[in-house]
Coordinates of N, CA and C in Angstrom, one line a residue:
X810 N 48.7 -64.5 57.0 CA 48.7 -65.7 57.9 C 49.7 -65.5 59.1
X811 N 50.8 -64.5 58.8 CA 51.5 -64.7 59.8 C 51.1 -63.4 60.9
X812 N 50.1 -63.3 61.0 CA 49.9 -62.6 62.6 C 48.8 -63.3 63.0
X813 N 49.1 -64.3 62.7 CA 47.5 -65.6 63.8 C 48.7 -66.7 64.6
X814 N 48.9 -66.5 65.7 CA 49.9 -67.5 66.6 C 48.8 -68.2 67.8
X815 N 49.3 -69.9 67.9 CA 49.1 -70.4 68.7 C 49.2 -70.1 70.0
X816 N 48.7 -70.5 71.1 CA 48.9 -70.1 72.6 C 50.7 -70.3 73.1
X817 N 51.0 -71.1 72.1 CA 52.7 -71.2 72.1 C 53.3 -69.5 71.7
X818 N 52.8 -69.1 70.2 CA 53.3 -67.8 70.3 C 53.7 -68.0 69.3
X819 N 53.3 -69.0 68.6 CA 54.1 -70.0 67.4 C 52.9 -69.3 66.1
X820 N 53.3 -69.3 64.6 CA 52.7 -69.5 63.7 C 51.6 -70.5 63.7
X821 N 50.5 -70.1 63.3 CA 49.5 -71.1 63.3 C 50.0 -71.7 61.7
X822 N 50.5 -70.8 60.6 CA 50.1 -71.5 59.2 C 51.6 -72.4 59.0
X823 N 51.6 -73.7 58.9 CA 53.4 -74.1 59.0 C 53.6 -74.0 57.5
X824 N 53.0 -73.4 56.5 CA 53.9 -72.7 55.3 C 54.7 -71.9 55.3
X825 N 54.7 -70.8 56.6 CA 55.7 -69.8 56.7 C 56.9 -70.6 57.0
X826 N 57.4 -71.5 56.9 CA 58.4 -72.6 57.5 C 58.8 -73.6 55.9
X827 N 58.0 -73.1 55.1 CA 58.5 -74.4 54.1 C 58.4 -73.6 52.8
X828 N 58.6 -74.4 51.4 CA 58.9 -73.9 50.2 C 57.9 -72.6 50.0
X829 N 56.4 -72.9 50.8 CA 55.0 -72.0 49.9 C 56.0 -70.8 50.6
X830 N 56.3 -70.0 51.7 CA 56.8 -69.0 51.5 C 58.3 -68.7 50.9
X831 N 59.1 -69.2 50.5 CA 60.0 -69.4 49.3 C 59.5 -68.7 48.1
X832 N 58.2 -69.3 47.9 CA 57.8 -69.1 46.6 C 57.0 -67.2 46.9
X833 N 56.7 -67.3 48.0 CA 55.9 -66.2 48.1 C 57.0 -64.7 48.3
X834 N 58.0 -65.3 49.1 CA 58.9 -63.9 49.1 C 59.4 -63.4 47.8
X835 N 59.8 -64.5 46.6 CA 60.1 -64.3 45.4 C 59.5 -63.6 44.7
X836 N 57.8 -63.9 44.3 CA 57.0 -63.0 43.8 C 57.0 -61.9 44.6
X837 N 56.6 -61.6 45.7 CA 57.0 -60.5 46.6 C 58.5 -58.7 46.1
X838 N 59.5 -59.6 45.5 CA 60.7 -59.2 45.7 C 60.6 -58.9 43.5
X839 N 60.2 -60.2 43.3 CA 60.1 -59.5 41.8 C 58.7 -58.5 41.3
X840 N 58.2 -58.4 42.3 CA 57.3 -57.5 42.4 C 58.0 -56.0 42.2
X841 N 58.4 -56.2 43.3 CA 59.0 -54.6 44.1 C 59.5 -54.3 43.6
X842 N 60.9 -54.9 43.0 CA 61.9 -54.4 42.5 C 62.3 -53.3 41.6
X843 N 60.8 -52.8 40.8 CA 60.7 -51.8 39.9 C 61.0 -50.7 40.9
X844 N 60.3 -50.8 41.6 CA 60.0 -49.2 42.6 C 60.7 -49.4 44.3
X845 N 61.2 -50.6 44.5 CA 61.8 -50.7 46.1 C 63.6 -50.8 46.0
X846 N 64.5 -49.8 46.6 CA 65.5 -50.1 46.6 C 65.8 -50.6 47.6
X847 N 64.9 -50.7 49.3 CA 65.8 -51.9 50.3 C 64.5 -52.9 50.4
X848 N 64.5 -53.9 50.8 CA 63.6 -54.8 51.6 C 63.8 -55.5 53.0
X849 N 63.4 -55.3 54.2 CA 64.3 -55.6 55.3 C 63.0 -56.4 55.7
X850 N 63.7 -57.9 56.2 CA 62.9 -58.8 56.6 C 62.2 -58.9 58.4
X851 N 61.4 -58.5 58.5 CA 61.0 -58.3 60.4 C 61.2 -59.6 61.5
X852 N 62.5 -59.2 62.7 CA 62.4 -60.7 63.1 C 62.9 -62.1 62.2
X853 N 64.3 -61.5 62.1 CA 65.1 -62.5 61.0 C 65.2 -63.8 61.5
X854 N 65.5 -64.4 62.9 CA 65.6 -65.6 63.4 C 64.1 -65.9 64.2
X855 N 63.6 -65.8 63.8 CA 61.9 -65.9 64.1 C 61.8 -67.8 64.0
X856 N 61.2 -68.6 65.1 CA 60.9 -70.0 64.2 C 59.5 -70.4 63.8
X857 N 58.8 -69.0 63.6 CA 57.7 -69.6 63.3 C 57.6 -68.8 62.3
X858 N 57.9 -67.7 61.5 CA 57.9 -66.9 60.3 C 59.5 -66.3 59.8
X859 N 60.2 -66.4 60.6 CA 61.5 -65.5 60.3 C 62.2 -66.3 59.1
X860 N 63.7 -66.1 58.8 CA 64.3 -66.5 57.7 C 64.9 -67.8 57.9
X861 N 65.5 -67.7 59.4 CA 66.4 -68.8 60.2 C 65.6 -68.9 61.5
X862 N 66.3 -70.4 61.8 CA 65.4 -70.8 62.7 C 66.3 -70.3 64.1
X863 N 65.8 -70.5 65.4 CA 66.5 -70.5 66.5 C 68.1 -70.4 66.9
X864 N 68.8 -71.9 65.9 CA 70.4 -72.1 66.0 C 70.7 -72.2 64.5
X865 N 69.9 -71.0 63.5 CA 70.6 -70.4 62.5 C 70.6 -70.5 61.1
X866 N 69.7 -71.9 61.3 CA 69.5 -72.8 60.2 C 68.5 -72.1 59.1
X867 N 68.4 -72.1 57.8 CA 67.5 -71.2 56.8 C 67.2 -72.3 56.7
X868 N 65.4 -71.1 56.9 CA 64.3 -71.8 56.1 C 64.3 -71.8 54.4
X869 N 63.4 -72.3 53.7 CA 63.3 -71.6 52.1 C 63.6 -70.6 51.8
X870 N 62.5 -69.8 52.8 CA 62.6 -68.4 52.2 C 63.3 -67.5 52.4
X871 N 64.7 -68.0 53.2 CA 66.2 -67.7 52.9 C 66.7 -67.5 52.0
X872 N 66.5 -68.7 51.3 CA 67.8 -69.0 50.2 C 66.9 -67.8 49.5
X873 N 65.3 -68.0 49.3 CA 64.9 -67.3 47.9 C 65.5 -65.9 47.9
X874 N 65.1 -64.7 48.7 CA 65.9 -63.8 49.1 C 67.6 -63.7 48.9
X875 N 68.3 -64.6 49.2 CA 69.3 -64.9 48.6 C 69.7 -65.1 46.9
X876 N 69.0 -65.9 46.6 CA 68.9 -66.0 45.1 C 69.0 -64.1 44.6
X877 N 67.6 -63.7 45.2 CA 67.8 -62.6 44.6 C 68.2 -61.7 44.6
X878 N 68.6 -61.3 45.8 CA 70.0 -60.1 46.0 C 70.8 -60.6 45.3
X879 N 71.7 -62.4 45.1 CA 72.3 -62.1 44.6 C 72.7 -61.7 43.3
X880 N 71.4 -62.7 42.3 CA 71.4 -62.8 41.1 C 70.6 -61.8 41.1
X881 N 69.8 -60.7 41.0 CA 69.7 -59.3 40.7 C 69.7 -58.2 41.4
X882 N 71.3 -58.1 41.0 CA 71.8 -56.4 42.2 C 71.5 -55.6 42.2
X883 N 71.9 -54.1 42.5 CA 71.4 -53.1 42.3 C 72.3 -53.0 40.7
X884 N 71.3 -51.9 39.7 CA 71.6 -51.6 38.8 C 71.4 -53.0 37.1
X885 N 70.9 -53.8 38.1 CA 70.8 -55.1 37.0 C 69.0 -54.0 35.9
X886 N 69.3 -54.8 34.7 CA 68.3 -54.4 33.4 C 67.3 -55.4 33.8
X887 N 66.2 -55.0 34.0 CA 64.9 -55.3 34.3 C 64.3 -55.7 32.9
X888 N 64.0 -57.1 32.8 CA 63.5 -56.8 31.4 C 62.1 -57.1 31.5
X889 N 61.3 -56.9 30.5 CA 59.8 -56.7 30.5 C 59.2 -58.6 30.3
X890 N 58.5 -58.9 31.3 CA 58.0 -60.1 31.2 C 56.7 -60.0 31.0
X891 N 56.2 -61.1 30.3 CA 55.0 -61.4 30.2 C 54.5 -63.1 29.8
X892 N 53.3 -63.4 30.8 CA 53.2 -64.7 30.7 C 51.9 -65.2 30.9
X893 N 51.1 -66.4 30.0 CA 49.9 -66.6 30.0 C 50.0 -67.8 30.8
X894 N 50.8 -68.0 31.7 CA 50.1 -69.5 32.7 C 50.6 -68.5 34.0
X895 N 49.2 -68.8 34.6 CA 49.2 -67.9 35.9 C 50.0 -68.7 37.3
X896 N 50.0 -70.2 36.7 CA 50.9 -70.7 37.6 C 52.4 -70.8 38.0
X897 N 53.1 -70.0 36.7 CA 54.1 -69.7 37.0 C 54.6 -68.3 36.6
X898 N 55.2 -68.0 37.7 CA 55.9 -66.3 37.2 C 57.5 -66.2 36.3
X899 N 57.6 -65.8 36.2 CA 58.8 -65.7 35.4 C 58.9 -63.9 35.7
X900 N 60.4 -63.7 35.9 CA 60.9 -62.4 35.9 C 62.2 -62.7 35.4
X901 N 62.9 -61.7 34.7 CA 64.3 -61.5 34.2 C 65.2 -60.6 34.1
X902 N 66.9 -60.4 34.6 CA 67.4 -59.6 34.5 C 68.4 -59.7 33.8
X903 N 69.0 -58.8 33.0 CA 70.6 -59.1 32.6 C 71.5 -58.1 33.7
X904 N 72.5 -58.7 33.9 CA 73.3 -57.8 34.5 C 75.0 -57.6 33.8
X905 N 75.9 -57.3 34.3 CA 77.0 -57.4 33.4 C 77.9 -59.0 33.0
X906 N 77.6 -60.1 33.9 CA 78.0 -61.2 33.5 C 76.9 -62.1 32.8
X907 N 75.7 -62.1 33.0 CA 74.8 -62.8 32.8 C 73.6 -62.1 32.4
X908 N 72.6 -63.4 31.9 CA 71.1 -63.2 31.7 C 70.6 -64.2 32.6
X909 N 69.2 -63.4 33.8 CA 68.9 -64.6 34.9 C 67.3 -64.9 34.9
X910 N 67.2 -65.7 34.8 CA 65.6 -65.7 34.6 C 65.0 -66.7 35.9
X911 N 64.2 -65.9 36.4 CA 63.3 -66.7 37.8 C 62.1 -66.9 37.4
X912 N 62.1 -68.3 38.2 CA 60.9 -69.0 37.9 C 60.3 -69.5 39.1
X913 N 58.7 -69.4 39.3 CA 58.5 -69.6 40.5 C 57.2 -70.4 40.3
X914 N 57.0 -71.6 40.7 CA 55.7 -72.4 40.7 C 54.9 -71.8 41.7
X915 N 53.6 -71.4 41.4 CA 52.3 -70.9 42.4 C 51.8 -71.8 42.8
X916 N 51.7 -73.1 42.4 CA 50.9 -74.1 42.3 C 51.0 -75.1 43.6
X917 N 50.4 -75.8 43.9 CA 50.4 -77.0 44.5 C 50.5 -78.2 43.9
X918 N 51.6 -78.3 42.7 CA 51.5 -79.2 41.5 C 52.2 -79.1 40.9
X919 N 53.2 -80.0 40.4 CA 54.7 -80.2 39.7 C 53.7 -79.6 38.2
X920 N 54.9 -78.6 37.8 CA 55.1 -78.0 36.7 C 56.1 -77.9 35.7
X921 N 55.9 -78.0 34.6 CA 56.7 -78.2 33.4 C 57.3 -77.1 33.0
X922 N 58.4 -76.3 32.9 CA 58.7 -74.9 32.1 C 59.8 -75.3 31.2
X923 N 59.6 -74.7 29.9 CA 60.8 -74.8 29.0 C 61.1 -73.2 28.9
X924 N 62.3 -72.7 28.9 CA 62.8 -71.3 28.6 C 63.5 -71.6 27.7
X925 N 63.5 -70.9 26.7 CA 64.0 -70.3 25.5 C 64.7 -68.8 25.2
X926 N 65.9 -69.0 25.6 CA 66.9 -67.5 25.4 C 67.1 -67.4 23.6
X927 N 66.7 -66.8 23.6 CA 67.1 -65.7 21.7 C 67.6 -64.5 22.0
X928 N 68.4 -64.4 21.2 CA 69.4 -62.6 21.0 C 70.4 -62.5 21.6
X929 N 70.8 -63.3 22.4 CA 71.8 -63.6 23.3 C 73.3 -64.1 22.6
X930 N 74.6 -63.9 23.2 CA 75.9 -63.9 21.9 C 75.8 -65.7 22.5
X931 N 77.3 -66.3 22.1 CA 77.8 -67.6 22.7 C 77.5 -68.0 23.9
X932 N 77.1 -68.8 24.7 CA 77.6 -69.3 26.2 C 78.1 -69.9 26.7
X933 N 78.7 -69.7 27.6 CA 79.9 -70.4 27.8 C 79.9 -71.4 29.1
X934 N 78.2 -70.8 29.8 CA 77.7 -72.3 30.4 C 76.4 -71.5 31.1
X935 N 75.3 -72.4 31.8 CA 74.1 -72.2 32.3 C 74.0 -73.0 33.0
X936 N 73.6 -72.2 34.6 CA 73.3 -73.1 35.6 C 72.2 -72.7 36.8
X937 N 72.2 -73.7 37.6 CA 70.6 -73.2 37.9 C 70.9 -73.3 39.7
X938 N 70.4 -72.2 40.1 CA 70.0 -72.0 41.5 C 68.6 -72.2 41.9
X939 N 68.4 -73.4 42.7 CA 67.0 -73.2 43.6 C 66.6 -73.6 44.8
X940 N 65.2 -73.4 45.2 CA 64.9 -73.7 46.2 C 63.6 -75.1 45.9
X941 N 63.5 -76.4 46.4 CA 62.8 -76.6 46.0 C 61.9 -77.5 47.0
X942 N 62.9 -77.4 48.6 CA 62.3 -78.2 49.4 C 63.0 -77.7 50.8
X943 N 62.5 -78.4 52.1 CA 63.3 -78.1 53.2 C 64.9 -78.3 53.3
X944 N 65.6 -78.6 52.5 CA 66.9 -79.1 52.4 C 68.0 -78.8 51.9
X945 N 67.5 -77.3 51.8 CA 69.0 -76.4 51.2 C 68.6 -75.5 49.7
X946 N 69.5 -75.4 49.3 CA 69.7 -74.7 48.4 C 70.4 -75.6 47.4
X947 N 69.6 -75.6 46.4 CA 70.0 -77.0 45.1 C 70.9 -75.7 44.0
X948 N 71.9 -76.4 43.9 CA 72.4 -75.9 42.8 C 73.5 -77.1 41.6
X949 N 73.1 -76.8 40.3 CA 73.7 -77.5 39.3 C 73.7 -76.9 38.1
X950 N 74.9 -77.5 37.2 CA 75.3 -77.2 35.8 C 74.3 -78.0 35.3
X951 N 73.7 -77.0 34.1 CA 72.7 -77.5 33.1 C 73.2 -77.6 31.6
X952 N 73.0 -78.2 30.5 CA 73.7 -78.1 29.4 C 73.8 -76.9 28.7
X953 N 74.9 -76.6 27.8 CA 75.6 -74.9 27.7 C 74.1 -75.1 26.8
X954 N 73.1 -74.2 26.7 CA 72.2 -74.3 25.8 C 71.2 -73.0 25.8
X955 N 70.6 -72.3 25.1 CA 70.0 -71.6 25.4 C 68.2 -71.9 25.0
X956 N 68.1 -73.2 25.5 CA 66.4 -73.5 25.8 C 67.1 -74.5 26.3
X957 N 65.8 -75.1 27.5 CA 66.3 -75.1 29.1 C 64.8 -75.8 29.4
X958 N 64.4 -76.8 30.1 CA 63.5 -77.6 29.9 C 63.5 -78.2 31.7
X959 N 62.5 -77.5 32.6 CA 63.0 -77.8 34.2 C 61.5 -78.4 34.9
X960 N 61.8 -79.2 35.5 CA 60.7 -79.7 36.2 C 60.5 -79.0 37.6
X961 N 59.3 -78.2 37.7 CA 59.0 -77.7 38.9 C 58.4 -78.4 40.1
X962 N 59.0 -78.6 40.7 CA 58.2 -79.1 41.9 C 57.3 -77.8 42.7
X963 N 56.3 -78.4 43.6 CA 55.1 -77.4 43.8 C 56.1 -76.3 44.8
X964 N 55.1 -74.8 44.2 CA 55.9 -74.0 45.4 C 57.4 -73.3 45.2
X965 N 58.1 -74.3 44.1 CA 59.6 -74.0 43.8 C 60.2 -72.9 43.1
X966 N 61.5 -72.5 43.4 CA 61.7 -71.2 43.0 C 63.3 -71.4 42.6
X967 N 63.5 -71.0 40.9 CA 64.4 -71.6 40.3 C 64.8 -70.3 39.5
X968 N 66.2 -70.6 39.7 CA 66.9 -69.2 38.9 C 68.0 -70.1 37.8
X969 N 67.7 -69.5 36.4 CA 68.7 -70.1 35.5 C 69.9 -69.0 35.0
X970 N 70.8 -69.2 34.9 CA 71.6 -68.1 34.7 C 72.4 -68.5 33.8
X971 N 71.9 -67.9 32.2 CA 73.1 -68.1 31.0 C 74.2 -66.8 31.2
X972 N 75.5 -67.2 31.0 CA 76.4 -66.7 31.1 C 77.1 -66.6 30.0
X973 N 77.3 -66.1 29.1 CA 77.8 -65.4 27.9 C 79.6 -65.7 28.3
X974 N 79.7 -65.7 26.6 CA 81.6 -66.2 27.0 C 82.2 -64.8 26.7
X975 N 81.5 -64.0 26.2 CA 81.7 -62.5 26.3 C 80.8 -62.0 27.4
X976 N 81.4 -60.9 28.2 CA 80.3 -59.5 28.8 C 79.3 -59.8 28.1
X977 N 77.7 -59.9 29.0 CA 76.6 -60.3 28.8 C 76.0 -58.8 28.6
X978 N 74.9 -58.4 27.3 CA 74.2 -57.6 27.1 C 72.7 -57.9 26.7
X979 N 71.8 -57.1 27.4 CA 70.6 -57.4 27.1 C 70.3 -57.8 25.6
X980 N 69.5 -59.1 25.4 CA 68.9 -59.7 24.4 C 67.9 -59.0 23.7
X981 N 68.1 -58.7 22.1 CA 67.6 -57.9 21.5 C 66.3 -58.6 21.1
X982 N 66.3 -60.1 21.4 CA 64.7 -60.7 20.6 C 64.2 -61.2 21.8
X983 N 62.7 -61.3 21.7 CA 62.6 -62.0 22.4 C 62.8 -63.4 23.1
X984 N 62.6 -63.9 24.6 CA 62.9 -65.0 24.8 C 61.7 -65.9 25.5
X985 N 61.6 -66.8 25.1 CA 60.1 -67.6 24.8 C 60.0 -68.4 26.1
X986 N 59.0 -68.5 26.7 CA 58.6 -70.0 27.3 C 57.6 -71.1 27.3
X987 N 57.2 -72.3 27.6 CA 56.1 -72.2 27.7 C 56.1 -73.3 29.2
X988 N 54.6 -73.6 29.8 CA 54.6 -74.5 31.4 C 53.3 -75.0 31.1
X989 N 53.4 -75.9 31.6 CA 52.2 -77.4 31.9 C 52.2 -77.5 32.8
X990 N 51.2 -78.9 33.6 CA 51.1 -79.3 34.5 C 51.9 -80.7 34.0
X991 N 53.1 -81.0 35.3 CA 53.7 -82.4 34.8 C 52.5 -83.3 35.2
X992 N 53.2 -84.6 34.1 CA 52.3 -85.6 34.7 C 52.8 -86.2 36.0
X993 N 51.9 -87.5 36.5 CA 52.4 -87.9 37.3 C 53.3 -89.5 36.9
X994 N 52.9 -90.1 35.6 CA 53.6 -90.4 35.6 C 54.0 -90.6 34.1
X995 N 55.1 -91.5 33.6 CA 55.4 -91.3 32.1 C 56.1 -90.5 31.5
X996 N 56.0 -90.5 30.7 CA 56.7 -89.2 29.9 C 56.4 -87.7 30.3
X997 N 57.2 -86.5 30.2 CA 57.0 -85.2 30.6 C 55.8 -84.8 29.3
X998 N 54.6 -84.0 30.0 CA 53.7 -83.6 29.1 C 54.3 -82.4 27.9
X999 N 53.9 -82.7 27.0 CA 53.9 -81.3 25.8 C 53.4 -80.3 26.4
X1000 N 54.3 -79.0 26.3 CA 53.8 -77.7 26.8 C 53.1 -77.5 25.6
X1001 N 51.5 -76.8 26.2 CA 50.7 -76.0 25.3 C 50.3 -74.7 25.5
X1002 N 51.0 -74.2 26.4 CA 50.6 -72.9 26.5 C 51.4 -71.6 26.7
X1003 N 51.7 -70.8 26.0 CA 52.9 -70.0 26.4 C 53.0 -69.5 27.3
X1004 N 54.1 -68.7 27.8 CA 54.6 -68.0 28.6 C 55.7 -67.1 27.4
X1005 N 55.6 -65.7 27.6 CA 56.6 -64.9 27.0 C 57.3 -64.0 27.7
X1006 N 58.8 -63.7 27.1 CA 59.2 -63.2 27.8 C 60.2 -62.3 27.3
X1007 N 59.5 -60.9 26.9 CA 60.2 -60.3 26.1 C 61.0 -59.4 26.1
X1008 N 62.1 -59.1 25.2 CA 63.7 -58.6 26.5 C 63.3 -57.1 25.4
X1009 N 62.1 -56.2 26.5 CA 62.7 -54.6 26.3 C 62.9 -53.9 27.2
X1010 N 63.9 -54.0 27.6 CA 65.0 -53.3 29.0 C 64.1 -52.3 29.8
X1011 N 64.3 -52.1 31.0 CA 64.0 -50.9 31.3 C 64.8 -50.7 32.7
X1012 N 65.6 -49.7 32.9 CA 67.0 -49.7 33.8 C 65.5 -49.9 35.3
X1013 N 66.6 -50.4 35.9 CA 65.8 -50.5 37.8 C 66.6 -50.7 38.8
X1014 N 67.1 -49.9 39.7 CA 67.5 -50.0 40.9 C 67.2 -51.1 41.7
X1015 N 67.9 -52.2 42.1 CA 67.2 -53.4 43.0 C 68.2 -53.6 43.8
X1016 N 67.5 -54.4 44.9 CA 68.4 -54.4 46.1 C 68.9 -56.4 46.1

């Protein structure tokens, strides 16, 4: 979509400006990451596809890019995901402080995810980086716990990061998830369908 421009010269699709590409550079970048060591974005201050607008300001899919250079470097443990709700991705890395797990809603539709860390030593806290709208980068302390219960808003891209009170090493069992569609209103629905996510390492170069 982004090489169809108006007679302005402007993007025709105004997603490239809001969370849907947030969510799209993420899967994009957790894609790569097995086999890409750089990723360089074309036309960084672009205001109709770039990262930042005109006078500097990040779009979404700033921060998401952000998220993931920072929370998975080069040299971070790539662990093996796998997931039966196609609406949400999930990828995971350990690195030497932490275990980070991304989450990213495909949907056009608030989503339910619970993550479940097993094999993991003590923690000594978990907290969450995301993107979930035009208005920055949301970040907060979530309870020291290793299952983790997040409401996705549509399009959103969420990084949880347990942090071990010792040097963090890849988790020997697996770690579980599952995602719904939230409701709209009432109580949060019961997740009925899994998402897995199982920690067998495999070393990966990421940028």
């Amino acid at each position: 979509p982004n090489s169809a421009r108006n007679e302005a010269g402007e993007a025709r699709d105004a997603r490239l400006t809001k969370p849907f590409a947030a969510a799209w550079w993420m899967c994009f970048l957790t894609t790569a990451a097995r086999w890409v060591d750089l990723v360089c974005a074309f036309d960084l201050s672009d205001e109709s596809w770039g990262l930042l607008d005109a006078r500097g300001r990040a779009f979404p899919a700033f921060y998401a890019a952000w998220i993931f250079s920072t929370y998975a470097p080069s040299g971070s443990t790539v662990l093996k995901t796998e997931s039966t709700v196609p609406q949400v991705r999930a990828f995971a890395v350990s690195t030497r402080t932490a275990h980070n797990v991304f989450l990213v809603n495909l949907s056009a539709q608030p989503m339910t995810a619970t993550v479940n860390l097993t094999g993991a030593g003590e923690l000594a806290q978990v907290r969450l980086r995301g993107v979930e709208d035009n208005t920055g980068l949301k970040a907060r302390q979530l309870a020291t716990e290793a299952t983790q219960q997040l409401l996705l808003p549509p399009y959103a891209v969420e990084l949880i990061q347990f942090v071990e009170t010792k040097p963090a090493t890849a988790p020997t069992t697996p770690a579980t998830g599952t995602a719904t569609k939230a409701p709209t209103h009432g109580a949060p629905a019961k997740a009925t369908t899994p998402a897995k996510a199982k920690a067998a390492p495999a070393k990966s170069t990421l940028s």
